[in-house]
Amino acid sequence: MTTPTTFWRLAGVSYVQYVNKASSTLRMALREPAKSKAVAQETFAYNRSQWTEGAQGPKTMVGKFSK
């Protein structure tokens, strides 16, 4: 008996990579004005802070991932 595997894993990508590509493709297929609204939601930002000895340090804005 073989182990079942999803098609994105067989393609050699992670689930997150698959979802990002699929959602990006869907956004590009939309018509205006839905396309503009969806593309605007694609950008992200979040706050990051360092915790030391149980206390939260200053927050810094993160706008993109680094490798």
PDB file of C-alpha atoms in Angstrom:
ATOM      1  CA  MET A   1       0.000   0.000   0.000  1.00  0.00           C
ATOM      2  CA  THR A   2       1.370   3.426  -0.916  1.00  0.00           C
ATOM      3  CA  THR A   3       1.101   6.559   1.172  1.00  0.00           C
ATOM      4  CA  PRO A   4      -1.298   9.152  -0.279  1.00  0.00           C
ATOM      5  CA  THR A   5       0.380  12.425  -1.211  1.00  0.00           C
ATOM      6  CA  THR A   6      -1.140  15.712  -2.292  1.00  0.00           C
ATOM      7  CA  PHE A   7      -0.418  17.058  -5.764  1.00  0.00           C
ATOM      8  CA  TRP A   8       1.376  20.184  -4.508  1.00  0.00           C
ATOM      9  CA  ARG A   9       3.820  17.994  -2.577  1.00  0.00           C
ATOM     10  CA  LEU A  10       4.417  15.901  -5.713  1.00  0.00           C
ATOM     11  CA  ALA A  11       5.169  19.141  -7.567  1.00  0.00           C
ATOM     12  CA  GLY A  12       7.910  19.878  -5.027  1.00  0.00           C
ATOM     13  CA  VAL A  13       6.371  22.936  -3.347  1.00  0.00           C
ATOM     14  CA  SER A  14       5.214  23.558   0.190  1.00  0.00           C
ATOM     15  CA  TYR A  15       1.572  24.126   1.069  1.00  0.00           C
ATOM     16  CA  VAL A  16       2.234  27.834   1.733  1.00  0.00           C
ATOM     17  CA  GLN A  17       3.900  28.235  -1.670  1.00  0.00           C
ATOM     18  CA  TYR A  18       0.948  26.488  -3.316  1.00  0.00           C
ATOM     19  CA  VAL A  19      -1.642  28.663  -1.554  1.00  0.00           C
ATOM     20  CA  ASN A  20       0.264  31.865  -2.366  1.00  0.00           C
ATOM     21  CA  LYS A  21       0.495  30.966  -6.048  1.00  0.00           C
ATOM     22  CA  ALA A  22      -3.150  29.901  -6.241  1.00  0.00           C
ATOM     23  CA  SER A  23      -4.427  33.044  -4.531  1.00  0.00           C
ATOM     24  CA  SER A  24      -2.227  35.287  -6.679  1.00  0.00           C
ATOM     25  CA  THR A  25      -3.503  33.581  -9.844  1.00  0.00           C
ATOM     26  CA  LEU A  26      -7.095  33.999  -8.692  1.00  0.00           C
ATOM     27  CA  ARG A  27      -6.577  37.716  -7.966  1.00  0.00           C
ATOM     28  CA  MET A  28      -5.164  38.286 -11.447  1.00  0.00           C
ATOM     29  CA  ALA A  29      -8.172  36.519 -13.026  1.00  0.00           C
ATOM     30  CA  LEU A  30     -10.725  38.836 -11.412  1.00  0.00           C
ATOM     31  CA  ARG A  31     -12.394  41.708 -13.265  1.00  0.00           C
ATOM     32  CA  GLU A  32     -12.290  45.333 -12.156  1.00  0.00           C
ATOM     33  CA  PRO A  33     -13.177  46.706  -9.584  1.00  0.00           C
ATOM     34  CA  ALA A  34     -12.843  43.436  -7.629  1.00  0.00           C
ATOM     35  CA  LYS A  35      -9.323  42.932  -9.015  1.00  0.00           C
ATOM     36  CA  SER A  36      -7.997  46.228  -7.627  1.00  0.00           C
ATOM     37  CA  LYS A  37      -9.537  45.541  -4.230  1.00  0.00           C
ATOM     38  CA  ALA A  38      -8.114  42.004  -4.069  1.00  0.00           C
ATOM     39  CA  VAL A  39      -4.618  43.073  -5.202  1.00  0.00           C
ATOM     40  CA  ALA A  40      -4.595  45.785  -2.507  1.00  0.00           C
ATOM     41  CA  GLN A  41      -5.285  43.113   0.127  1.00  0.00           C
ATOM     42  CA  GLU A  42      -2.283  41.098  -1.054  1.00  0.00           C
ATOM     43  CA  THR A  43       0.188  43.373   0.737  1.00  0.00           C
ATOM     44  CA  PHE A  44       0.809  42.760   4.417  1.00  0.00           C
ATOM     45  CA  ALA A  45       2.578  44.190   7.401  1.00  0.00           C
ATOM     46  CA  TYR A  46       2.903  43.150  11.013  1.00  0.00           C
ATOM     47  CA  ASN A  47       4.615  44.245  14.191  1.00  0.00           C
ATOM     48  CA  ARG A  48       7.485  42.344  15.764  1.00  0.00           C
ATOM     49  CA  SER A  49       8.871  42.697  19.260  1.00  0.00           C
ATOM     50  CA  GLN A  50      11.558  40.987  21.302  1.00  0.00           C
ATOM     51  CA  TRP A  51      10.595  39.598  24.704  1.00  0.00           C
ATOM     52  CA  THR A  52      13.265  39.699  27.412  1.00  0.00           C
ATOM     53  CA  GLU A  53      12.764  38.404  30.955  1.00  0.00           C
ATOM     54  CA  GLY A  54       8.989  38.414  30.568  1.00  0.00           C
ATOM     55  CA  ALA A  55       8.777  42.001  29.330  1.00  0.00           C
ATOM     56  CA  GLN A  56       7.858  43.014  25.800  1.00  0.00           C
ATOM     57  CA  GLY A  57      10.371  45.235  24.061  1.00  0.00           C
ATOM     58  CA  PRO A  58       9.667  47.942  21.493  1.00  0.00           C
ATOM     59  CA  LYS A  59       7.583  47.041  18.462  1.00  0.00           C
ATOM     60  CA  THR A  60       9.077  47.303  14.989  1.00  0.00           C
ATOM     61  CA  MET A  61       7.071  47.235  11.758  1.00  0.00           C
ATOM     62  CA  VAL A  62       7.867  44.370   9.379  1.00  0.00           C
ATOM     63  CA  GLY A  63       6.810  44.803   5.758  1.00  0.00           C
ATOM     64  CA  LYS A  64       8.448  41.857   4.024  1.00  0.00           C
ATOM     65  CA  PHE A  65      10.066  38.528   4.811  1.00  0.00           C
ATOM     66  CA  SER A  66      13.806  38.090   4.482  1.00  0.00           C
ATOM     67  CA  LYS A  67      15.444  34.846   3.505  1.00  0.00           C
TER      68      LYS A  67
END
